[in-house]
Each structure stands twice: as structure tokens, then as C-alpha cells.
CSV table of C-alpha atoms (C1' of nucleotides) in Angstrom, one decimal:
chain,number,residue,atom,x,y,z
A,1,UNK,CA,191.5,54.2,182.2
A,2,UNK,CA,189.5,51.0,183.0
A,3,UNK,CA,188.9,51.7,186.4
A,4,UNK,CA,188.2,55.4,185.6
A,5,UNK,CA,185.7,54.5,183.0
A,6,UNK,CA,184.4,51.4,185.5
A,7,UNK,CA,184.3,54.1,188.2
A,8,UNK,CA,182.4,56.6,186.2
A,9,UNK,CA,179.9,54.6,184.5
A,10,UNK,CA,176.7,53.2,186.5
A,11,UNK,CA,175.8,49.6,185.2
A,12,UNK,CA,172.2,50.9,183.8
A,13,UNK,CA,174.7,53.6,181.5
A,14,UNK,CA,177.0,50.9,180.6
A,15,UNK,CA,174.1,48.5,179.3
A,16,UNK,CA,173.1,51.5,177.5
A,17,UNK,CA,176.4,51.5,175.6
A,18,UNK,CA,176.0,48.2,175.2
A,19,UNK,CA,172.7,48.6,173.1
A,20,UNK,CA,173.9,51.4,171.9
A,21,UNK,CA,176.6,49.0,170.0
A,22,UNK,CA,174.3,46.5,169.0
A,23,UNK,CA,172.4,48.9,167.1
A,24,UNK,CA,175.7,50.4,165.7
A,25,UNK,CA,176.7,47.1,164.6
A,26,UNK,CA,173.3,46.1,163.4
A,27,UNK,CA,172.7,49.2,161.1
A,28,UNK,CA,175.7,51.4,161.2
A,29,UNK,CA,176.2,54.7,161.8
A,30,UNK,CA,172.5,55.8,160.8
A,31,UNK,CA,170.6,53.4,162.9
A,32,UNK,CA,172.3,54.8,165.8
A,33,UNK,CA,169.7,57.4,166.4
A,34,UNK,CA,169.1,59.5,169.8
A,35,UNK,CA,165.5,58.5,169.5
A,36,UNK,CA,166.4,54.7,168.8
A,37,UNK,CA,168.6,54.4,171.6
A,38,UNK,CA,166.3,55.6,173.9
A,39,UNK,CA,163.7,53.2,172.7
A,40,UNK,CA,166.0,50.5,172.4
A,41,UNK,CA,167.7,50.9,175.6
A,42,UNK,CA,164.0,51.8,177.6
A,43,UNK,CA,165.4,55.1,178.5
A,44,UNK,CA,164.9,58.6,178.1
A,45,UNK,CA,166.9,61.0,175.6
A,46,UNK,CA,166.9,63.3,178.6
A,47,UNK,CA,169.0,60.7,180.1
A,48,UNK,CA,171.5,59.9,177.2
A,49,UNK,CA,172.0,63.7,176.9
A,50,UNK,CA,172.7,64.3,180.8
A,51,UNK,CA,175.1,61.5,180.7
A,52,UNK,CA,177.0,61.5,177.3
A,53,UNK,CA,176.5,65.8,176.6
A,54,UNK,CA,176.1,65.0,173.2
A,55,UNK,CA,175.6,62.6,170.5
A,56,UNK,CA,179.6,63.0,169.9
A,57,UNK,CA,180.1,62.3,173.7
A,58,UNK,CA,178.1,59.0,173.0
A,59,UNK,CA,180.2,57.8,170.2
A,60,UNK,CA,183.5,58.3,172.2
A,61,UNK,CA,181.8,56.8,175.4
A,62,UNK,CA,181.1,53.9,173.3
A,63,UNK,CA,184.4,53.4,172.1
A,64,UNK,CA,185.8,54.0,175.2
A,65,UNK,CA,183.6,51.2,176.7
A,66,UNK,CA,184.5,48.7,174.5
A,67,UNK,CA,187.9,49.5,174.5
A,68,UNK,CA,187.8,49.2,178.2
A,69,UNK,CA,186.6,45.4,177.7
A,70,UNK,CA,189.8,44.2,175.7
A,71,UNK,CA,192.0,42.9,177.6
A,72,UNK,CA,195.8,43.3,177.1
A,73,UNK,CA,198.2,40.5,176.5
A,74,UNK,CA,199.7,39.0,179.6
A,75,UNK,CA,203.0,40.1,180.6
A,76,UNK,CA,204.9,36.6,180.2
A,77,UNK,CA,207.8,36.6,182.7
A,78,UNK,CA,208.7,32.9,181.5
A,79,UNK,CA,212.0,32.1,179.7
A,80,UNK,CA,211.5,31.9,176.1
A,81,UNK,CA,212.6,29.2,173.8
A,82,UNK,CA,212.1,29.1,170.5
A,83,UNK,CA,208.8,27.3,170.5
A,84,UNK,CA,207.7,29.0,173.3
A,85,UNK,CA,208.2,32.5,171.6
A,86,UNK,CA,206.6,30.7,168.0
A,87,UNK,CA,203.3,30.0,169.9
A,88,UNK,CA,202.8,33.3,171.3
A,89,UNK,CA,203.4,35.0,168.0
A,90,UNK,CA,200.9,32.5,166.9
A,91,UNK,CA,198.6,33.1,169.7
A,92,UNK,CA,199.1,37.0,168.7
A,93,UNK,CA,198.2,36.6,165.3
A,94,UNK,CA,195.4,34.5,165.8
A,95,UNK,CA,193.9,37.2,168.3
A,96,UNK,CA,194.6,40.0,165.9
A,97,UNK,CA,192.8,38.9,163.2
A,98,UNK,CA,189.8,37.7,165.3
A,99,UNK,CA,189.5,40.9,167.2
A,100,UNK,CA,189.8,42.9,163.4
A,101,UNK,CA,187.0,40.7,162.3
A,102,UNK,CA,184.8,41.3,165.1
A,103,UNK,CA,181.4,42.9,164.4
A,104,UNK,CA,181.7,45.3,167.3
A,105,UNK,CA,185.5,46.1,166.0
A,106,UNK,CA,184.6,46.6,162.5
A,107,UNK,CA,181.2,48.6,163.3
A,108,UNK,CA,183.1,51.4,165.5
A,109,UNK,CA,186.3,51.6,162.9
A,110,UNK,CA,183.1,52.6,160.0
A,111,UNK,CA,182.0,54.9,162.2
A,112,UNK,CA,185.5,56.5,163.2
A,113,UNK,CA,186.2,55.9,159.6
A,114,UNK,CA,183.2,58.0,158.5
A,115,UNK,CA,184.2,60.7,161.0
A,116,UNK,CA,187.5,61.1,160.3
A,117,UNK,CA,186.7,63.9,157.7
A,118,UNK,CA,185.3,66.2,160.4
A,119,UNK,CA,188.4,67.8,162.0
A,120,UNK,CA,186.4,68.6,165.0
A,121,UNK,CA,185.5,65.3,166.2
A,122,UNK,CA,188.6,62.9,166.2
A,123,UNK,CA,187.0,59.8,167.0
A,124,UNK,CA,190.1,58.3,165.0
A,125,UNK,CA,192.1,59.5,167.0
A,126,UNK,CA,190.4,57.9,169.9
A,127,UNK,CA,190.0,54.4,168.8
A,128,UNK,CA,193.3,54.2,167.7
A,129,UNK,CA,194.4,55.4,171.2
A,130,UNK,CA,192.6,53.4,173.4
A,131,UNK,CA,192.4,49.9,171.0
A,132,UNK,CA,195.6,49.7,168.9
A,133,UNK,CA,197.9,51.1,171.3
A,134,UNK,CA,197.6,48.4,173.8
A,135,UNK,CA,197.8,45.4,171.5
A,136,UNK,CA,200.8,47.2,170.1
A,137,UNK,CA,202.7,47.4,173.2
A,138,UNK,CA,201.7,44.0,173.9
A,139,UNK,CA,203.1,42.9,170.7
A,140,UNK,CA,206.5,44.8,170.8
A,141,UNK,CA,207.1,43.3,174.3
A,142,UNK,CA,207.0,40.0,172.9
A,143,UNK,CA,208.7,40.5,170.0
A,144,UNK,CA,211.6,42.4,172.4
A,145,UNK,CA,211.5,39.3,174.3
A,146,UNK,CA,212.4,37.3,171.5
A,147,UNK,CA,215.1,39.6,170.6
A,148,UNK,CA,216.7,39.2,173.8
A,149,UNK,CA,216.7,35.6,173.9
A,150,UNK,CA,218.6,35.7,170.4
A,151,UNK,CA,215.3,34.0,168.6
A,152,UNK,CA,214.8,36.6,166.3
A,153,UNK,CA,217.0,40.2,165.2
A,154,UNK,CA,215.9,43.4,164.2
A,155,UNK,CA,217.5,47.0,164.6
A,156,UNK,CA,214.2,49.0,164.5
A,157,UNK,CA,211.1,47.3,167.1
A,158,UNK,CA,208.6,49.7,165.2
A,159,UNK,CA,209.6,48.5,161.8
A,160,UNK,CA,209.5,44.8,162.9
A,161,UNK,CA,206.4,45.2,164.5
A,162,UNK,CA,205.0,46.6,161.6
A,163,UNK,CA,205.9,44.3,159.1
A,164,UNK,CA,204.4,41.3,161.3
A,165,UNK,CA,201.4,43.5,161.2
A,166,UNK,CA,201.3,43.6,157.4
A,167,UNK,CA,201.8,39.9,157.2
A,168,UNK,CA,199.3,39.0,159.4
A,169,UNK,CA,196.6,41.3,158.5
A,170,UNK,CA,197.6,42.4,154.8
A,171,UNK,CA,194.3,44.1,153.1
A,172,UNK,CA,192.3,42.1,154.9
A,173,UNK,CA,191.2,44.7,157.2
A,174,UNK,CA,190.3,47.3,154.7
A,175,UNK,CA,188.7,44.7,152.4
A,176,UNK,CA,186.5,43.7,155.2
A,177,UNK,CA,185.8,47.2,156.3
A,178,UNK,CA,184.5,47.6,153.0
A,179,UNK,CA,181.9,44.6,153.3
A,180,UNK,CA,183.3,42.3,151.3
A,181,UNK,CA,181.9,39.3,152.0
A,182,UNK,CA,183.1,35.4,152.5
A,183,UNK,CA,186.3,37.0,154.2
A,184,UNK,CA,185.6,35.9,158.1
A,185,UNK,CA,186.1,32.0,157.8
A,186,UNK,CA,188.0,31.1,161.2
A,187,UNK,CA,190.0,28.2,159.6
A,188,UNK,CA,191.4,30.7,156.8
A,189,UNK,CA,192.2,32.6,160.0
A,190,UNK,CA,194.8,30.2,161.6
A,191,UNK,CA,196.0,29.4,158.7
A,192,UNK,CA,197.0,32.9,157.9
A,193,UNK,CA,198.3,33.1,161.3
A,194,UNK,CA,200.7,30.4,160.5
A,195,UNK,CA,201.8,31.5,157.3
A,196,UNK,CA,202.6,34.8,158.5
A,197,UNK,CA,204.7,33.8,161.2
A,198,UNK,CA,206.5,31.6,159.4
A,199,UNK,CA,207.4,34.4,156.8
A,200,UNK,CA,208.0,36.6,159.8
A,201,UNK,CA,210.7,34.1,161.1
A,202,UNK,CA,212.1,33.9,157.5
A,203,UNK,CA,212.9,37.7,157.6
A,204,UNK,CA,214.0,38.2,161.0
A,205,UNK,CA,215.0,34.7,162.6
A,206,UNK,CA,217.9,34.1,163.5
A,207,UNK,CA,219.2,30.8,162.4
A,208,UNK,CA,219.7,28.1,164.5
A,209,UNK,CA,223.4,26.9,165.9
A,210,UNK,CA,224.4,23.5,165.1
A,211,UNK,CA,225.7,23.2,168.4
A,212,UNK,CA,222.7,24.1,170.6
B,1,UNK,CA,184.4,50.4,130.9
B,2,UNK,CA,186.0,53.7,130.4
B,3,UNK,CA,185.0,53.9,127.1
B,4,UNK,CA,181.5,53.2,128.1
B,5,UNK,CA,181.4,55.7,130.5
B,6,UNK,CA,183.1,58.2,128.6
B,7,UNK,CA,180.6,58.0,125.8
B,8,UNK,CA,177.7,57.9,128.2
B,9,UNK,CA,178.8,61.1,130.4
B,10,UNK,CA,178.9,64.8,128.6
B,11,UNK,CA,181.6,66.8,129.5
B,12,UNK,CA,179.7,68.8,131.7
B,13,UNK,CA,178.2,65.9,133.7
B,14,UNK,CA,181.8,64.8,134.0
B,15,UNK,CA,182.8,68.4,134.9
B,16,UNK,CA,179.8,68.5,137.9
B,17,UNK,CA,181.4,65.0,139.2
B,18,UNK,CA,184.9,66.1,139.3
B,19,UNK,CA,183.3,69.2,141.7
B,20,UNK,CA,181.6,67.0,143.4
B,21,UNK,CA,184.8,65.1,144.3
B,22,UNK,CA,186.3,68.4,145.2
B,23,UNK,CA,183.6,68.8,148.0
B,24,UNK,CA,183.9,65.0,149.3
B,25,UNK,CA,187.5,65.5,150.1
B,26,UNK,CA,187.0,68.9,151.2
B,27,UNK,CA,184.3,68.0,153.9
B,28,UNK,CA,183.5,64.3,153.8
B,29,UNK,CA,179.8,63.0,153.1
B,30,UNK,CA,178.4,65.5,155.2
B,31,UNK,CA,179.6,68.2,153.1
B,32,UNK,CA,178.4,66.3,149.8
B,33,UNK,CA,174.5,67.4,149.7
B,34,UNK,CA,172.3,67.9,146.3
B,35,UNK,CA,172.1,71.6,147.2
B,36,UNK,CA,175.6,72.3,147.9
B,37,UNK,CA,176.5,70.2,144.7
B,38,UNK,CA,174.1,72.3,142.4
B,39,UNK,CA,175.4,75.6,144.1
B,40,UNK,CA,179.0,74.7,143.5
B,41,UNK,CA,178.9,73.2,140.1
B,42,UNK,CA,176.2,76.0,139.0
B,43,UNK,CA,173.7,73.5,137.8
B,44,UNK,CA,170.3,72.6,139.2
B,45,UNK,CA,169.4,69.8,141.3
B,46,UNK,CA,166.9,68.7,138.9
B,47,UNK,CA,169.5,68.1,136.5
B,48,UNK,CA,171.4,66.2,138.8
B,49,UNK,CA,168.5,64.2,139.7
B,50,UNK,CA,167.8,63.5,135.6
B,51,UNK,CA,171.6,62.5,135.0
B,52,UNK,CA,172.4,60.4,137.9
B,53,UNK,CA,168.4,59.4,139.1
B,54,UNK,CA,169.3,59.8,143.2
B,55,UNK,CA,172.3,60.4,145.6
B,56,UNK,CA,173.2,57.0,145.3
B,57,UNK,CA,173.6,57.1,141.4
B,58,UNK,CA,175.6,60.2,142.0
B,59,UNK,CA,177.9,58.6,144.3
B,60,UNK,CA,178.5,55.5,142.2
B,61,UNK,CA,178.7,57.7,139.3
B,62,UNK,CA,181.5,59.6,141.3
B,63,UNK,CA,183.6,56.4,142.2
B,64,UNK,CA,183.1,55.2,138.2
B,65,UNK,CA,184.4,58.8,137.0
B,66,UNK,CA,187.0,58.4,139.4
B,67,UNK,CA,188.0,54.9,138.3
B,68,UNK,CA,188.0,55.6,134.6
B,69,UNK,CA,190.8,58.3,135.3
B,70,UNK,CA,193.4,55.8,136.7
B,71,UNK,CA,195.6,54.4,134.3
B,72,UNK,CA,196.3,50.4,134.4
B,73,UNK,CA,200.3,49.8,134.2
B,74,UNK,CA,201.9,49.3,131.1
B,75,UNK,CA,201.6,45.3,129.3
B,76,UNK,CA,205.6,44.9,129.7
B,77,UNK,CA,206.7,42.7,126.7
B,78,UNK,CA,210.1,43.1,127.5
B,79,UNK,CA,212.6,40.3,128.4
B,80,UNK,CA,212.7,41.1,132.3
B,81,UNK,CA,216.1,40.6,133.9
B,82,UNK,CA,216.5,40.8,137.7
B,83,UNK,CA,217.7,44.0,137.6
B,84,UNK,CA,214.5,45.2,135.4
B,85,UNK,CA,211.9,43.4,137.7
B,86,UNK,CA,213.0,44.8,140.8
B,87,UNK,CA,212.5,48.4,139.2
B,88,UNK,CA,209.3,47.5,137.9
B,89,UNK,CA,208.1,46.2,141.8
B,90,UNK,CA,209.4,49.3,143.0
B,91,UNK,CA,207.4,51.5,140.7
B,92,UNK,CA,204.2,48.9,141.8
B,93,UNK,CA,205.0,49.8,145.2
B,94,UNK,CA,205.4,53.2,144.9
B,95,UNK,CA,202.6,54.2,142.9
B,96,UNK,CA,200.5,52.0,145.2
B,97,UNK,CA,201.6,53.8,148.2
B,98,UNK,CA,201.3,56.9,146.1
B,99,UNK,CA,197.3,56.1,144.9
B,100,UNK,CA,196.2,55.0,148.4
B,101,UNK,CA,197.4,58.0,150.1
B,102,UNK,CA,195.7,60.2,147.4
B,103,UNK,CA,193.2,62.8,149.0
B,104,UNK,CA,190.3,61.5,146.3
B,105,UNK,CA,190.9,57.8,147.3
B,106,UNK,CA,190.7,58.3,151.3
B,107,UNK,CA,187.6,60.8,150.5
B,108,UNK,CA,186.3,57.8,148.3
B,109,UNK,CA,187.3,54.8,150.5
B,110,UNK,CA,185.9,56.9,153.6
B,111,UNK,CA,182.7,57.4,151.6
B,112,UNK,CA,182.3,53.7,150.4
B,113,UNK,CA,183.1,52.0,154.0
B,114,UNK,CA,180.9,54.3,155.7
B,115,UNK,CA,178.2,52.8,153.4
B,116,UNK,CA,179.2,49.5,153.9
B,117,UNK,CA,177.0,48.7,156.7
B,118,UNK,CA,173.5,49.3,154.2
B,119,UNK,CA,173.2,46.0,152.8
B,120,UNK,CA,171.4,47.5,149.6
B,121,UNK,CA,173.9,50.0,148.2
B,122,UNK,CA,177.1,47.9,147.7
B,123,UNK,CA,179.5,51.0,147.2
B,124,UNK,CA,182.1,48.8,148.5
B,125,UNK,CA,182.0,46.4,146.0
B,126,UNK,CA,181.9,48.6,143.3
B,127,UNK,CA,184.5,50.6,144.7
B,128,UNK,CA,186.8,47.2,144.6
B,129,UNK,CA,185.6,46.1,141.4
B,130,UNK,CA,186.7,49.5,140.0
B,131,UNK,CA,189.6,50.6,141.8
B,132,UNK,CA,191.5,47.7,143.1
B,133,UNK,CA,191.0,45.1,140.5
B,134,UNK,CA,193.1,46.4,138.0
B,135,UNK,CA,195.5,47.4,140.2
B,136,UNK,CA,195.4,44.0,141.1
B,137,UNK,CA,195.6,42.1,137.9
B,138,UNK,CA,198.6,43.9,136.8
B,139,UNK,CA,200.5,43.5,139.6
B,140,UNK,CA,200.0,40.0,139.3
B,141,UNK,CA,200.7,39.6,135.7
B,142,UNK,CA,204.1,41.4,137.0
B,143,UNK,CA,204.5,38.9,139.4
B,144,UNK,CA,203.5,36.0,136.9
B,145,UNK,CA,206.3,37.4,134.6
B,146,UNK,CA,209.1,37.4,137.5
B,147,UNK,CA,208.0,33.8,137.8
B,148,UNK,CA,208.4,32.7,134.2
B,149,UNK,CA,211.7,34.6,134.1
B,150,UNK,CA,212.9,32.5,137.2
B,151,UNK,CA,213.1,35.4,139.3
B,152,UNK,CA,210.8,34.7,142.1
B,153,UNK,CA,208.9,31.3,142.8
B,154,UNK,CA,205.6,30.7,144.4
B,155,UNK,CA,202.8,28.4,144.7
B,156,UNK,CA,200.0,30.4,144.5
B,157,UNK,CA,199.8,33.7,142.6
B,158,UNK,CA,197.1,34.9,144.7
B,159,UNK,CA,199.1,34.6,147.9
B,160,UNK,CA,202.1,36.1,147.0
B,161,UNK,CA,200.8,39.1,145.4
B,162,UNK,CA,198.9,39.9,149.1
B,163,UNK,CA,201.8,38.9,151.0
B,164,UNK,CA,203.4,42.0,148.7
B,165,UNK,CA,201.0,43.9,149.5
B,166,UNK,CA,201.0,43.5,153.1
B,167,UNK,CA,204.6,44.2,153.0
B,168,UNK,CA,204.1,47.5,151.3
B,169,UNK,CA,201.1,48.9,152.6
B,170,UNK,CA,201.2,47.0,156.4
B,171,UNK,CA,198.5,49.2,158.3
B,172,UNK,CA,199.5,52.4,156.9
B,173,UNK,CA,195.9,53.1,155.1
B,174,UNK,CA,193.9,52.0,157.7
B,175,UNK,CA,195.9,54.4,159.8
B,176,UNK,CA,195.1,56.9,157.1
B,177,UNK,CA,191.6,56.6,156.6
B,178,UNK,CA,190.9,56.9,160.7
B,179,UNK,CA,192.4,60.5,159.8
B,180,UNK,CA,196.0,59.9,161.9
B,181,UNK,CA,198.5,63.0,160.8
B,182,UNK,CA,202.0,63.0,159.6
B,183,UNK,CA,201.6,59.8,157.5
B,184,UNK,CA,201.6,60.9,153.9
B,185,UNK,CA,205.4,61.6,153.4
B,186,UNK,CA,206.7,60.6,150.0
B,187,UNK,CA,210.4,60.0,151.2
B,188,UNK,CA,208.7,57.3,153.7
B,189,UNK,CA,206.9,56.1,151.2
B,190,UNK,CA,209.9,55.9,149.1
B,191,UNK,CA,211.8,54.0,151.7
B,192,UNK,CA,208.8,51.7,152.8
B,193,UNK,CA,208.3,50.4,148.9
B,194,UNK,CA,212.4,49.8,148.8
B,195,UNK,CA,212.3,47.7,152.3
B,196,UNK,CA,208.8,46.1,151.4
B,197,UNK,CA,210.7,44.8,147.7
B,198,UNK,CA,213.6,43.7,149.5
B,199,UNK,CA,211.6,41.7,152.0
B,200,UNK,CA,209.6,40.3,149.2
B,201,UNK,CA,212.5,39.0,147.9
B,202,UNK,CA,214.1,37.7,150.6
B,203,UNK,CA,210.6,35.5,150.9
B,204,UNK,CA,210.0,34.9,147.2
B,205,UNK,CA,213.1,35.2,145.3
B,206,UNK,CA,215.2,32.6,143.6
B,207,UNK,CA,218.6,32.1,144.8
B,208,UNK,CA,221.4,33.6,142.0
B,209,UNK,CA,223.2,31.0,140.4
B,210,UNK,CA,226.7,31.3,140.7
B,211,UNK,CA,227.5,30.2,136.8
B,212,UNK,CA,224.4,32.6,135.8
C,1,DA,C1',155.9,58.3,205.5
C,2,DC,C1',157.7,61.5,203.1
C,3,DA,C1',161.0,64.9,200.6
C,4,DG,C1',163.3,65.2,196.7
C,5,DA,C1',166.5,63.2,193.2
C,6,DA,C1',166.2,60.3,189.5
C,7,DC,C1',164.0,58.8,185.2
C,8,DC,C1',161.1,57.5,181.7
C,9,DG,C1',158.1,58.5,178.1
C,10,DT,C1',156.2,61.8,174.7
C,11,DA,C1',155.4,65.6,173.0
C,12,DC,C1',157.7,69.3,170.7
C,13,DC,C1',160.8,72.6,168.1
C,14,DG,C1',164.2,74.0,165.0
C,15,DT,C1',167.0,72.5,161.2
C,16,DA,C1',169.0,70.4,157.5
C,17,DC,C1',168.5,67.2,153.7
C,18,DG,C1',166.7,64.3,149.5
C,19,DG,C1',163.7,64.6,146.1
C,20,DT,C1',159.8,67.0,143.3
C,21,DA,C1',157.6,71.1,140.8
C,22,DC,C1',157.4,75.3,138.3
C,23,DT,C1',159.5,79.7,136.0
C,24,DG,C1',162.1,82.0,132.9
C,25,DA,C1',166.5,82.1,130.1
C,26,DT,C1',169.4,80.3,126.3
C,27,DG,C1',170.1,78.1,122.1
C,28,DG,C1',169.9,75.5,118.1
C,29,DA,C1',166.8,73.3,114.1
C,30,DG,C1',163.1,73.8,110.8
D,1,DC,C1',161.4,84.0,113.3
D,2,DT,C1',159.2,80.0,115.8
D,3,DC,C1',159.0,76.2,118.2
D,4,DC,C1',161.0,72.8,121.1
D,5,DA,C1',164.5,70.8,124.1
D,6,DT,C1',167.4,71.9,127.9
D,7,DC,C1',169.2,73.9,132.2
D,8,DA,C1',169.5,77.2,135.9
D,9,DG,C1',167.6,79.2,140.1
D,10,DT,C1',164.4,79.0,143.5
D,11,DA,C1',160.3,77.7,146.0
D,12,DC,C1',158.3,73.9,147.9
D,13,DC,C1',157.5,69.7,150.4
D,14,DG,C1',158.1,65.7,153.6
D,15,DT,C1',160.6,63.6,157.0
D,16,DA,C1',164.2,62.7,159.5
D,17,DC,C1',167.6,63.7,163.3
D,18,DG,C1',169.8,66.0,167.1
D,19,DG,C1',168.2,68.5,171.7
D,20,DT,C1',165.1,70.0,174.9
D,21,DA,C1',160.9,70.7,178.2
D,22,DC,C1',157.5,68.8,180.8
D,23,DG,C1',154.3,65.3,183.3
D,24,DG,C1',154.1,61.4,185.9
D,25,DT,C1',156.7,57.3,187.8
D,26,DT,C1',159.6,55.1,190.6
D,27,DC,C1',163.6,54.9,193.6
D,28,DT,C1',166.5,56.1,197.8
D,29,DG,C1',167.8,58.6,201.7
D,30,DT,C1',166.1,60.2,206.4
DNA sequence: ACAGAACCGTACCGTACGGTACTGATGGAG
DNA sequence: CTCCATCAGTACCGTACGGTACGGTTCTGT
């Protein structure tokens, strides 16, 4: 997916998409007009339509472009002990909070949610598929590794992952999407990540054996 | 707040707001035009502007109107034993999931999130204040009652409540907002509510004494 | 050097929407 | 009966946006 997009799009087009993201972040969907983008990116409207088809195509390209920038987690072939596993979970929690609180992420999620009512343009599906799935996959792989190492236990991987997600994010995402201020403080994120991982271990952790 | 709104608005105006909510649910924000609402509600655009000022005023009135319909939980003066408390938590969890999955709730949240970028129209703030706050308050009262009865323990009420919220809702709200299908199945909600309450007790429950 | 493509800037068109003004009908008060 | 307020229906205006067309310029390959 990443390579296909990187092959299909010229650097110029990627720069235009980057500019479109900036406009979207700055002023929301209403600020992202074809004329405005053409002016801001110093290109012609005609080029925009030639490259992306129509406005919906532009929005989809923006989502795909942003998703192509997000790097998945490493595949961790190393042996897993308790502290290492905890550290990985903590890193995942911190990264997740940081990603969700990012300007571009919030703007794109607002855009997709705003378009969710229109049945004909499934931007939400696209966003979930391109943005969330790879995060989910790596996190689930992490949990599976922890289970195989005997550090945690669960019957349903998907269920355990979603519990972890809920403990980390709570209602923070929706409140940020609603524009509530004073929510994006990095030190609060770090604290919240630690607490969530702690709670996750209480729920799913395997008690350490005395002789081990 | 409820009485003030019920005094200020005539039944006719409330019917118009109800009609506006239906339009919003049916077609999203783009379907809610002043001309369309006037036609659907059989009133004139001039009346709309006289009653609500402008379009933003109409949207705010819709949120206030919808919030005025939501009934808070009862104040429970009764004595609290373990089973009763658990039942109350379960009821809260089920109600919360049902409310968040409601058509009107989703449509209004999408609307507020879509407007969140515009700094000058704080619909998100309004929605949180009118819709969420009363849910939060009653739930916190419930948790406080459980703590006073020695059934659960926590150091920070707000923190405990948000953990409960996260366990119940997880990422379901955002995914519904994004338009993901196949998520709104009542039996899944009931199951999820039970599991969340169970997990909440594991995290915050006080161990039952043998002699009690 | 030259031909052709790509592209920028701008002008243009149709439409849709927010908001206002006007007209006629209805209904209640004196 | 008459006056007045309210309101439905409609016509209208200005604006903004999506999408298209065109003239002029720059880049590229030969």
C-alpha cells in the first residue's frame, strides 16, 4: 500500500497533499476548498482535478497519504521477559495517545466523522482501514507475544486488546474531537499510559511464581 | 435549564426542533438547510430566523432541546448492598451504551465534531456541558455511594469514573461516529456492560470479608 | 532548436445555501 | 366588525464553492 502510493504520486503531488493537510488542520473542512488549496499550494485547480478526480478523491488521497507516513511498530523477535513486555506496552500506550492527540489525526478524524452521514463516501471506513488497522495488528501481536511468554492470559485476543485500548484512551479521543481544551498535556499522557498498563496487568496479568 | 427552555419555547417551536433533528439524523448536516427545514416543518424561513436568530442558534437550540429530553438517573436514597450496587452499575453501563448508540446522539455528536474546528461556535462545549455532564454527575454519585458503603475503593473519584467509562465504551463510540456498520447490537451491549462492570470490580472492588 | 506535454493563473458557469423582504391568510382582542 | 400580530409561502439577493475552459509559460525529450 505504501509503495503503491509512493509510486503513483509524484513529489509535487505529495507536497500538495501536505499543504492540504495543513489547511485542514488550520481551519477544518470548510477551509479546505479547491481554490484555496490551489492558491496555497501554488498549483492550478485544473491540476488538482486531473490528479485526484474530484474533491472526494482529494480527501481520500489525503487520508492515504497520511497513513503512508505512519510507521508500524517493529516486529520484535527478541525474547520477552516481564519488564521488557511492560516497557513495550507502555510504549504502545504512549504512542497511541500521542498519535490520537496529533493535529493531523484529529483533523482527519473530524473530517471523516463529518462525512460519515453521507453513505456514498466511506471516508470513515478508509480512515479506520488505513490508520487503525496497522496499529491494531502490531498491538495484538504484542499481546500474543506476552501470552506466549506466560506473562498475561486471556481467552479472546480481540477482547483483551479492546480492553487495553479502553483503559488507555477512555473518553479522551471523543473529547479532543469535540474541541475540548486543556486535554493535550504530554506529562498527563505519560501518567495515564502507566496507569492503564498497570490496570491491564491487574486484569490480565499472570501472577508471578515464587520460585521463578 | 430544562424549565427555562420549556418556558421559552412554544410547542410549535419544539415541534420544529424535533423535525430538524429528524432531518439531521436522516441526512447529516448537509441535509439540514433552512429551506429544507422550513419545508419539512411547514413553517417559513422568516419564522426560523425570528425564533433562533441564525443557523448556529438553531443548532444550539437543537442540542439544548435534545438534552432537555434526557432524564438523569434517580437519586437513590436507599441503602446500598453489593448486589444492588452491581445492578446499578450494570444499568448505568447499559444505558450509557444505548444512549451513545442512539441515532440522535450520533448525529448531534457528528455535527458538533464537524463544527469543532470553528473556534467561534463552541457547539462541542455545549454538547458536553448539556449532554455529558449530567450523566457524569449521576454516575459519580453512584460511585461515591458505593465507596461510602465500603464496596469499592478509590483515591480519585474522577479517575475511577473515567476508568469505568473506558471499560464500558472502549473505542466503540468513535467507531460508530465514523460510520462503521454492524456495531449496534443490543445483546452485544448487554454482554459488554456485564464484562465492564466485572472488570471494574476487579480493579476497584473491596474484597468481601469472610465474617460479613 | 523545436514540438509537445504539463502546468500555473485566472476567468467563468451553474448551483446551492444563508439570510431578507414582501404578500396574503388566519385568528384572537377590543 | 375592525385592527393588529403572527405566520406560511415565495421571491429575491449576495456569496461561496465545485468543476471546467482557456491563454500563456515552463519544462522535457528528441
